[in-house]
XYZ file of C-alpha atoms in Angstrom:
666
model
C -20.363 11.043 -15.760
C -20.721 10.275 -19.442
C -18.213 9.550 -22.319
C -16.984 12.312 -24.273
C -17.486 9.865 -27.639
C -19.875 6.997 -28.277
C -17.522 3.371 -28.551
C -18.446 3.913 -32.238
C -17.055 7.058 -32.490
C -13.508 6.180 -30.791
C -13.368 3.263 -32.856
C -13.472 5.852 -36.907
C -11.134 8.337 -34.567
C -8.687 5.932 -34.104
C -9.317 4.862 -38.398
C -8.324 8.482 -38.814
C -5.858 8.792 -37.509
C -4.086 5.739 -38.932
C -4.753 7.054 -42.182
C -3.613 10.398 -41.731
C -0.901 9.261 -40.223
C 0.242 7.072 -43.457
C 3.775 6.403 -44.383
C 4.680 9.019 -40.739
C 6.619 7.646 -37.708
C 4.232 7.832 -34.952
C 6.009 8.719 -31.670
C 2.520 7.790 -30.526
C 0.156 5.901 -30.397
C -3.207 6.543 -32.133
C -4.519 5.284 -29.065
C -3.173 8.356 -27.120
C -3.874 10.846 -30.040
C -7.265 9.963 -30.194
C -7.108 10.111 -26.457
C -6.077 13.346 -26.569
C -8.616 14.191 -28.707
C -11.226 13.086 -26.062
C -9.923 15.495 -23.586
C -9.947 17.879 -25.189
C -14.223 17.815 -25.903
C -13.927 17.080 -22.140
C -12.699 19.635 -21.252
C -14.956 21.975 -24.415
C -18.052 20.331 -23.601
C -21.988 21.859 -24.830
C -22.658 22.421 -28.055
C -18.653 22.570 -29.448
C -18.889 18.654 -28.929
C -22.319 18.389 -29.896
C -21.443 19.655 -33.321
C -18.392 17.094 -32.853
C -20.064 14.427 -32.522
C -22.717 14.941 -34.437
C -19.891 15.685 -37.197
C -17.962 12.413 -37.081
C -21.077 11.069 -37.291
C -21.077 12.155 -41.478
C -17.483 11.851 -41.084
C -18.176 8.503 -41.149
C -21.491 7.895 -43.670
C -19.477 9.959 -46.075
C -15.907 8.097 -45.959
C -18.005 5.013 -46.981
C -18.848 1.853 -44.825
C -17.202 -0.021 -43.031
C -14.242 2.764 -43.535
C -12.549 1.407 -39.525
C -12.391 -2.429 -41.510
C -11.419 -1.836 -44.130
C -7.294 -1.797 -44.467
C -4.682 1.422 -43.922
C -4.250 2.288 -48.290
C -7.993 1.927 -48.417
C -8.706 4.270 -45.828
C -6.478 7.088 -47.868
C -7.807 6.978 -51.184
C -11.440 7.550 -49.797
C -9.316 9.591 -47.502
C -7.763 11.834 -50.484
C -11.322 11.073 -52.903
C -13.737 11.939 -50.142
C -11.961 14.871 -48.247
C -8.946 16.088 -49.885
C -9.950 16.354 -53.307
C -13.120 17.196 -52.952
C -15.339 20.290 -55.090
C -18.417 19.962 -52.427
C -18.529 22.591 -49.235
C -19.505 19.981 -46.681
C -16.550 16.893 -47.613
C -14.299 20.593 -47.881
C -16.198 20.816 -43.831
C -14.992 17.825 -42.899
C -11.718 18.155 -44.177
C -11.155 20.031 -41.541
C -11.196 17.135 -38.871
C -7.332 16.428 -39.658
C -6.278 19.621 -38.424
C -7.532 18.287 -35.558
C -6.052 15.380 -34.725
C -3.022 16.699 -35.917
C -3.367 18.808 -33.570
C -4.213 16.714 -30.358
C -0.798 14.403 -32.054
C 1.763 17.575 -31.380
C -0.160 18.615 -29.231
C 0.514 15.560 -26.782
C 1.935 16.529 -22.972
C 2.835 14.294 -20.674
C 1.283 14.459 -16.487
C 2.902 16.630 -15.064
C 4.785 20.313 -15.625
C 7.880 21.066 -18.599
C 10.071 18.948 -16.184
C 7.502 16.229 -17.208
C 7.633 16.903 -20.724
C 12.029 17.444 -21.019
C 12.163 13.702 -23.041
C 7.830 14.986 -24.630
C 7.951 12.133 -27.061
C 6.408 14.268 -30.436
C 9.139 17.349 -29.182
C 12.060 15.149 -30.211
C 10.523 14.312 -33.101
C 10.465 17.861 -34.523
C 13.590 19.309 -32.805
C 10.995 21.088 -30.262
C 13.013 22.591 -26.924
C 9.501 23.808 -24.471
C 11.673 27.125 -22.662
C 12.948 25.816 -19.360
C 15.139 24.010 -21.307
C 16.415 26.567 -23.363
C 20.478 27.628 -23.786
C 19.922 31.893 -23.258
C 22.514 33.948 -23.832
C 24.002 36.824 -21.589
C 21.852 38.907 -24.050
C 18.621 37.282 -23.555
C 15.768 37.846 -21.067
C 16.180 34.715 -18.581
C 12.647 32.911 -19.383
C 11.439 33.916 -15.134
C 8.134 35.279 -14.524
C 7.797 38.641 -12.746
C 5.915 38.994 -9.844
C 3.361 41.024 -8.749
C 0.994 42.324 -11.820
C -1.492 39.880 -10.395
C -5.126 40.119 -8.910
C -5.984 39.868 -5.362
C -7.574 36.427 -4.786
C -9.305 37.714 -2.141
C -11.050 40.183 -5.221
C -12.576 36.825 -7.136
C -16.653 36.760 -5.660
C -18.079 33.216 -5.752
C -21.245 32.728 -5.371
C -21.761 33.097 -2.021
C -19.382 36.215 -2.102
C -21.646 37.879 -4.156
C -23.817 40.511 -2.802
C -27.224 41.902 -4.260
C -27.221 45.015 -6.297
C -24.380 47.639 -6.534
C -24.544 50.831 -8.419
C -22.571 49.653 -12.268
C -22.960 45.498 -13.202
C -20.026 45.452 -16.122
C -20.489 42.216 -18.477
C -17.199 41.235 -20.051
C -12.983 41.324 -18.184
C -11.844 41.951 -21.923
C -11.018 44.901 -23.231
C -13.344 46.619 -23.306
C -14.893 45.586 -20.275
C -11.517 46.077 -18.325
C -11.265 49.430 -18.878
C -14.948 50.872 -18.793
C -14.788 48.817 -15.202
C -11.454 50.328 -14.441
C -13.107 54.523 -15.444
C -16.710 53.175 -13.942
C -14.710 52.168 -10.855
C -12.696 55.113 -10.019
C -15.453 57.826 -10.736
C -16.279 56.712 -6.921
C -19.292 53.496 -8.273
C -19.526 50.738 -6.972
C -18.926 48.341 -9.596
C -18.708 43.874 -10.391
C -17.236 42.431 -13.583
C -18.767 39.577 -14.076
C -17.336 37.464 -16.499
C -18.074 34.425 -18.251
C -14.701 32.189 -18.552
C -12.256 30.714 -15.447
C -9.900 33.045 -13.019
C -6.137 32.017 -14.652
C -3.363 34.119 -13.073
C -0.114 34.091 -14.632
C 1.180 30.678 -12.365
C -2.469 29.687 -13.376
C -0.846 28.589 -16.487
C 0.913 25.631 -18.348
C 2.906 25.225 -21.536
C 0.491 21.936 -22.005
C -1.357 23.704 -24.809
C -4.179 21.384 -25.147
C -5.221 22.363 -21.454
C -4.501 25.708 -22.368
C -6.615 26.383 -25.026
C -9.180 23.939 -24.238
C -9.714 26.503 -20.662
C -8.595 29.603 -21.880
C -10.930 29.768 -25.242
C -14.108 30.460 -25.854
C -15.342 26.627 -27.525
C -11.540 25.929 -27.052
C -10.727 27.222 -30.171
C -12.161 25.710 -32.464
C -15.526 27.952 -32.794
C -16.704 29.168 -36.211
C -18.976 30.791 -39.040
C -22.514 29.357 -39.458
C -21.238 26.759 -42.632
C -18.336 26.091 -40.441
C -15.162 28.077 -43.343
C -13.854 30.918 -40.928
C -12.787 29.538 -37.037
C -13.387 32.992 -34.586
C -10.985 32.891 -31.741
C -12.182 34.552 -28.365
C -10.495 34.299 -25.748
C -12.967 33.975 -22.774
C -11.338 33.136 -19.471
C -11.151 36.556 -17.064
C -9.176 39.020 -18.722
C -10.500 37.736 -22.003
C -7.979 37.874 -25.375
C -5.409 39.900 -23.321
C -4.845 37.073 -22.059
C -4.017 35.174 -25.189
C -3.701 37.259 -27.942
C -0.436 38.645 -29.461
C 0.088 41.945 -27.477
C -0.209 43.533 -30.752
C -1.462 47.361 -30.463
C -2.211 49.711 -34.082
C -3.536 52.922 -34.380
C -5.487 53.563 -36.961
C -4.215 55.403 -40.151
C -0.897 56.745 -37.149
C 1.192 58.121 -39.493
C 4.423 56.079 -40.633
C 2.526 53.544 -38.864
C 0.258 52.407 -41.664
C 0.200 52.691 -45.052
C -0.149 56.022 -47.017
C -3.033 55.107 -49.253
C -5.170 53.087 -46.234
C -8.257 53.978 -46.572
C -9.038 56.266 -43.266
C -11.659 54.268 -40.650
C -12.234 58.008 -38.462
C -13.497 59.777 -41.828
C -15.137 56.685 -42.995
C -16.692 55.917 -39.279
C -17.697 60.141 -39.931
C -19.524 59.576 -43.465
C -22.051 56.714 -42.704
C -23.219 58.183 -39.032
C -20.672 57.325 -36.587
C -17.982 60.874 -36.492
C -16.204 60.514 -33.251
C -14.471 63.547 -32.124
C -10.714 62.473 -33.492
C -8.180 64.109 -30.833
C -10.809 62.955 -27.730
C -9.799 59.496 -28.805
C -6.247 59.444 -29.665
C -5.771 60.626 -26.419
C -7.434 57.838 -24.877
C -4.497 54.985 -27.471
C -2.446 57.777 -25.701
C -4.635 56.609 -21.927
C -4.445 53.819 -22.438
C -0.451 53.100 -23.272
C 0.614 54.837 -20.425
C -1.150 52.269 -18.744
C -0.445 49.329 -21.018
C 3.051 50.264 -21.386
C 2.525 49.839 -24.993
C 6.120 50.420 -27.111
C 7.931 49.478 -29.966
C 8.979 44.916 -29.348
C 12.846 44.780 -28.641
C 14.160 42.712 -32.302
C 15.958 40.221 -30.248
C 12.857 39.538 -29.091
C 11.506 38.157 -32.709
C 15.271 37.182 -34.555
C 14.408 35.025 -37.004
C 11.091 35.173 -37.928
C 10.840 38.718 -37.710
C 13.916 39.699 -40.063
C 12.882 36.869 -41.747
C 9.037 38.910 -42.860
C 11.400 42.532 -42.892
C 13.923 41.156 -45.139
C 11.994 39.921 -48.019
C 9.251 42.277 -47.830
C 12.499 45.111 -48.284
C 13.979 42.600 -51.017
C 10.410 42.455 -52.463
C 9.653 45.637 -52.617
C 13.280 46.184 -53.775
C 12.522 44.363 -57.378
C 8.171 45.426 -57.832
C 7.234 49.285 -60.209
C 3.959 49.129 -57.510
C 4.653 52.689 -56.189
C 2.540 51.546 -53.717
C 4.978 48.488 -53.074
C 7.058 51.486 -52.418
C 5.479 53.464 -49.827
C 4.963 49.984 -47.952
C 4.925 50.276 -44.217
C 7.317 47.272 -42.406
C 8.232 48.146 -38.690
C 8.723 46.066 -35.342
C 4.497 45.832 -33.861
C 4.416 48.028 -30.895
C 2.660 45.885 -27.653
C 1.984 45.274 -24.495
C 4.234 43.091 -23.576
C 6.435 43.755 -20.554
C 7.413 46.847 -21.077
C 10.082 46.650 -23.245
C 13.805 46.500 -22.307
C 13.130 47.045 -18.207
C 14.119 44.142 -16.573
C 10.387 42.724 -16.919
C 10.972 42.375 -20.756
C 9.019 40.023 -22.425
C 10.870 36.800 -22.019
C 9.518 34.647 -25.748
C 9.202 31.250 -24.995
C 7.120 31.441 -28.002
C 3.592 30.219 -25.845
C 1.523 33.125 -25.620
C -1.055 32.243 -27.468
C -2.708 30.364 -24.623
C -1.309 32.523 -21.974
C 1.747 34.055 -20.468
C 3.303 31.820 -17.446
C 5.258 34.741 -16.310
C 3.222 37.352 -15.885
C 4.949 39.250 -18.386
C 2.203 40.061 -19.961
C 0.601 43.114 -19.430
C -2.889 42.452 -20.253
C -6.078 43.268 -18.494
C -5.741 41.259 -15.915
C -2.448 42.446 -14.907
C -2.805 46.490 -15.019
C -6.436 47.572 -15.543
C -8.602 45.101 -13.279
C -5.886 44.502 -10.516
C -5.798 47.935 -10.562
C -10.378 48.817 -10.216
C -10.174 45.821 -7.844
C -7.356 46.599 -5.071
C -7.657 51.123 -5.851
C -12.071 51.460 -6.744
C -13.559 48.757 -5.084
C -14.440 47.283 -7.412
C -15.321 42.838 -7.336
C -15.108 40.483 -10.600
C -17.087 37.260 -11.068
C -15.467 34.388 -13.448
C -17.686 31.739 -14.397
C -20.933 33.231 -14.408
C -23.581 34.344 -17.770
C -25.496 37.065 -17.954
C -28.309 36.195 -19.555
C -30.244 39.315 -19.413
C -30.888 42.366 -18.517
C -33.966 43.985 -17.265
C -35.612 46.800 -17.683
C -37.906 49.279 -15.254
C -39.243 52.934 -17.915
C -37.321 56.555 -16.627
C -39.435 59.311 -16.001
C -38.829 60.871 -20.052
C -40.535 56.876 -21.047
C -36.927 54.971 -22.002
C -35.804 52.203 -21.099
C -33.531 51.986 -17.400
C -31.542 48.498 -16.338
C -32.880 47.591 -13.606
C -30.829 44.216 -13.193
C -29.585 41.364 -14.860
C -30.428 37.913 -14.474
C -27.111 35.955 -13.272
C -26.620 32.119 -14.646
C -23.987 31.177 -11.772
C -21.091 27.895 -12.522
C -23.795 25.774 -10.537
C -26.203 26.543 -12.910
C -29.218 28.348 -11.367
C -30.242 31.411 -12.307
C -29.846 35.083 -9.582
C -30.949 38.050 -9.790
C -28.561 40.999 -9.081
C -29.674 44.500 -8.692
C -27.734 47.637 -10.455
C -28.670 50.646 -8.903
C -27.129 52.840 -12.048
C -26.541 50.561 -14.518
C -25.182 48.234 -16.731
C -21.951 48.079 -19.559
C -22.123 45.584 -21.592
C -18.752 44.581 -23.320
C -19.003 40.911 -23.530
C -17.460 40.921 -27.181
C -19.493 41.273 -30.793
C -20.553 38.025 -30.264
C -21.731 37.562 -26.659
C -22.724 41.145 -26.245
C -24.881 41.080 -29.905
C -26.845 37.479 -28.223
C -27.034 39.573 -24.470
C -28.801 42.387 -26.421
C -31.105 40.852 -28.764
C -31.968 38.200 -26.000
C -32.771 41.694 -23.002
C -35.237 42.314 -26.252
C -32.343 45.376 -27.540
C -33.790 46.011 -31.820
C -31.554 45.589 -34.534
C -28.166 43.639 -33.147
C -26.050 41.573 -35.120
C -26.286 42.913 -37.884
C -23.447 44.143 -40.084
C -20.287 42.162 -38.197
C -17.344 42.782 -39.429
C -13.886 40.026 -39.445
C -9.742 40.560 -40.731
C -9.707 37.271 -42.164
C -6.087 35.486 -41.530
C -4.167 33.018 -42.933
C -1.139 31.862 -43.160
C 1.759 30.048 -45.237
C 4.402 28.171 -44.091
C 7.641 28.741 -45.628
C 10.581 25.782 -46.040
C 14.238 27.248 -45.535
C 17.685 26.320 -46.390
C 19.122 23.638 -44.390
C 20.970 25.636 -40.713
C 19.341 29.090 -42.509
C 16.792 31.092 -40.755
C 17.256 29.523 -35.983
C 14.764 28.258 -34.600
C 11.363 30.374 -34.921
C 9.652 28.606 -32.470
C 12.297 30.557 -29.765
C 11.404 33.533 -29.832
C 7.874 35.274 -30.428
C 4.905 34.497 -31.954
C 4.850 37.795 -33.745
C 7.585 40.005 -34.038
C 6.600 42.369 -37.268
C 4.286 43.257 -39.732
C 4.243 44.600 -43.648
C 1.555 46.978 -44.200
C 0.738 46.943 -48.273
C -2.445 49.392 -48.346
C -5.714 47.184 -48.288
C -3.902 44.057 -46.696
C -1.084 42.850 -44.446
C 1.180 40.762 -43.606
C 2.139 39.617 -40.372
C 5.332 37.882 -38.811
C 3.965 34.067 -36.629
C 4.849 30.678 -34.911
C 3.190 29.070 -33.055
C 4.751 26.510 -30.793
C 3.992 22.860 -31.714
C -0.146 22.086 -31.158
C -1.233 25.276 -33.099
C 1.959 25.007 -35.807
C 0.516 21.424 -37.134
C -2.972 22.151 -36.749
C -2.086 25.853 -39.471
C 0.334 23.510 -41.297
C -0.995 22.677 -45.123
C -0.468 18.701 -45.999
C -2.408 15.550 -45.802
C -0.356 12.257 -44.386
C 3.035 11.620 -44.360
C 2.932 15.449 -46.181
C 2.054 17.103 -43.391
C 4.060 14.943 -41.101
C 7.899 15.747 -43.549
C 6.340 19.471 -42.918
C 6.349 19.859 -39.421
C 9.696 17.188 -38.378
C 11.101 21.035 -40.318
C 9.926 22.219 -37.738
C 13.801 24.048 -36.601
C 12.673 24.960 -40.397
C 10.200 27.071 -41.317
C 9.557 30.399 -40.587
C 5.909 31.485 -40.877
C 4.073 34.812 -42.047
C -0.088 35.828 -42.274
C -2.128 37.910 -44.350
C -4.902 40.476 -42.695
C -7.063 41.666 -44.901
C -10.540 43.452 -43.803
C -13.846 41.751 -44.800
C -15.961 44.527 -44.258
C -19.451 43.962 -42.732
C -19.724 40.781 -44.381
C -21.064 39.079 -41.549
C -24.483 39.252 -38.777
C -25.507 37.287 -35.848
C -27.668 34.567 -36.446
C -29.365 32.213 -34.261
C -26.371 32.967 -31.713
C -23.577 31.745 -34.217
C -21.661 34.193 -36.806
C -22.575 33.636 -40.760
C -19.948 34.719 -42.655
C -19.405 35.031 -46.811
C -16.638 36.671 -48.610
C -17.451 38.682 -50.751
C -16.531 37.009 -54.839
C -16.225 39.946 -56.162
C -14.214 42.138 -53.857
C -12.622 39.785 -50.939
C -11.674 36.702 -53.434
C -9.537 38.551 -55.518
C -7.971 40.117 -51.937
C -7.426 36.768 -50.318
C -5.738 35.690 -54.377
C -3.019 38.858 -54.038
C -2.030 38.396 -50.115
C -1.901 35.287 -50.725
C 0.694 35.272 -53.422
C 2.822 38.575 -52.657
C 3.622 36.946 -49.218
C 4.580 33.568 -51.055
C 7.219 36.190 -53.181
C 7.634 38.158 -49.917
C 8.675 34.156 -48.950
C 11.000 33.253 -51.729
C 12.084 36.744 -52.100
C 13.513 36.177 -48.520
C 15.396 33.156 -49.270
C 12.734 30.137 -48.178
C 13.281 26.881 -50.763
C 8.965 26.059 -51.582
C 5.939 27.485 -49.669
C 2.774 25.885 -47.853
C -0.236 28.382 -48.040
C -3.583 26.466 -45.861
C -4.970 26.101 -48.948
C -7.259 22.383 -48.287
C -5.813 20.267 -50.859
C -1.959 21.484 -49.320
C -0.159 22.572 -51.709
C 3.552 23.241 -52.133
C 4.274 26.110 -54.365
C 8.055 26.456 -55.287
C 9.849 29.718 -56.883
C 9.910 28.112 -60.233
C 5.984 28.303 -60.286
C 3.755 31.102 -61.763
C 2.983 31.975 -58.354
C -0.517 34.764 -59.148
C -1.651 32.072 -61.940
C -1.441 29.281 -58.790
C -3.807 31.025 -56.304
C -5.993 32.318 -59.399
C -6.534 28.752 -60.132
C -6.375 27.175 -56.783
C -8.611 29.491 -54.236
C -12.348 29.809 -56.994
C -14.249 29.475 -53.040
C -13.638 30.146 -49.282
C -14.108 26.848 -48.825
C -10.409 25.733 -50.948
C -8.135 27.561 -48.153
C -7.679 27.819 -44.470
C -8.823 31.876 -42.717
C -9.477 32.492 -39.864
C -10.526 36.362 -37.167
C -8.999 36.709 -33.224
C -10.431 40.086 -34.821
C -14.373 39.936 -35.237
C -16.089 43.225 -34.418
C -19.148 45.558 -35.650
C -22.773 44.215 -34.567
C -24.267 47.111 -33.028
C -22.733 49.690 -34.447
C -22.762 53.632 -32.827
C -24.717 55.583 -35.063
C -26.485 58.829 -34.721
C -29.758 57.358 -36.339
C -30.981 55.023 -33.917
C -32.036 53.841 -37.734
C -29.146 52.249 -38.296
C -27.110 51.943 -35.162
C -27.541 50.259 -32.120
C -25.364 53.218 -29.576
C -25.874 56.092 -30.465
C -21.821 58.781 -30.197
C -21.645 58.084 -26.907
C -21.844 53.858 -26.736
C -25.392 53.952 -25.151
C -28.110 52.019 -26.830
C -30.867 53.965 -28.401
C -33.812 54.235 -26.086
C -32.312 53.293 -22.840
C -30.783 56.171 -19.988
C -28.133 53.411 -18.792
C -26.972 50.939 -21.002
C -22.907 51.531 -22.686
C -21.250 49.757 -24.690
C -17.765 49.502 -24.461
C -16.254 46.498 -26.718
C -15.607 46.094 -30.855
C -18.968 45.170 -31.183
C -19.854 49.535 -31.438
C -17.106 49.215 -34.479
C -19.544 50.942 -37.984
C -16.914 49.199 -39.848
C -13.724 47.648 -40.540
C -10.627 49.094 -38.210
C -8.352 46.303 -40.591
C -5.450 46.008 -38.061
C -6.051 44.278 -35.055
C -8.430 45.844 -32.333
C -6.951 45.155 -29.097
C -5.698 49.027 -28.668
C -9.235 49.911 -30.420
C -11.430 48.353 -28.737
C -10.252 50.184 -25.359
C -8.994 53.028 -26.455
C -13.917 52.971 -27.570
C -14.013 51.791 -24.136
C -11.906 55.391 -22.951
C -13.509 56.898 -24.606
C -17.155 55.529 -24.154
C -16.118 56.391 -20.257
C -13.420 58.206 -19.577
C -15.076 61.465 -20.726
C -16.606 62.186 -18.340
C -19.709 60.725 -15.431
C -20.944 57.877 -18.345
C -23.689 57.450 -16.180
C -24.846 61.947 -15.974
């Protein structure tokens, strides 16, 4: 087996790690950190490993000759000068290596299960306890598994058990594919659901963050845009992103849950050529809600970080003179966890983004997929890529899908016939790529992102409680043109988003039990395009950057209104903000371009937009690809514009809208 990194690259990584922890006590050795980095990228493999190797070579060149040979103080000086404080885009991008190093320190895991990690030295250093060792009182939900919700392993196919033809082939098993697959199977069709990622039932999920992130995410959660300015988080496993997301469920423009001044999403779609039936679409929301048990979360599941945001917002809004702030919505999230107020309610272990090990998430892998298989005969083929849709000409001259070309886990190609049709639901990026490989024109344009960035707040000693001992995301504020969302992460993920360099970063992580955190979420509408298989995305300097600055400043002020003594916005330089500063002026100076701040998105949508005119969209108003008879697209890639809120529920509603109001193939 080829080594993950060369000896020279390993030596450089060790030298970089030693410098990034200068002035900080390390609970494990730099060699162990490097081993964790090699383990992560060894599991991710593929093009992302190749990119990492190139990045290491380039960064070593940028940091000057004999970087690994000079003393640590000299290395620190070079890193600060050439990476942390640089205004050169390429060097700023290289500086993001710090997040990988810190993540692979705080993501350290001893071989074995939670019992083997009771004395994990990194966890002890920051005062963190794994779920098994947390004290729970009589009013708490026990951290125990729920049984009986998972997909029957007998319904998971291999290359040997795969047949040569099915009625309908669904590409993707996430929010769009699972709902479509269930509805079509329930109509009597023999359905094959093809998933590029692995099958991980809840009992196979662990709290070993590094291992779960490497196995459950596209590119090990380090998928980026072409300019490396945005990290794009997408699940790559059976159940898709619904397996590793926070379960947030928001409708577009729901009265009482959406700011009254927010743009009407469905009305906007109608003006740009994509009118859909609002009543039917909300009926689709209702159907998904019934299947997933979507309901308001229990306040006990977000008992520290959740009230911090809500109470901070109320204090901030009470002092604000802006009428828009007075009309903002501050509330708890609706989620597909539990359901709430039942024995199966969320146990708020805080590991949502690496999968629920307790089966308490009502994701599509616990609802739509097992029922599609058990009740309606659908089958799932994991670890398999759909390379291309093959066509024949229908009697009316349109193209008609007749088969798909699969790439099996061993690399072999195989054709499987689709007697009735094909449903594409692999997510915005993968669906656009598949359609383009299948000779569909116009794919991958006008991609939107809900852009996120965190601000971490240090609380006074003894105030607020352990934010890590609860649901990762529990409350939100809809400010009209952006949202604020409470969130917290387990050690590995928190370290990657925690701003700061050298001893500053270590000091902030040592206060893990004293920090609270929230993030901004704002819509960047139709700014992106899929180019050569990757997302190219850039914020608009006139509209988006001012909104980004204002949202970050607002969240920082909300933290201070909640009692924070200092804040750490996710800026490349890792600056500290204190209450006595002119916060608006600070962000105006600190964020001059998108490279100056850590940005991410879990909600890419668009690229194969719905439009009644084939010149302006890829699919028609029934989600059928223009010019074809039997190919549907039922994921978020069909959204004509940015929906500004978490996309999970709306994606499922769109898939239901396309496949449950009648037989989509008749």
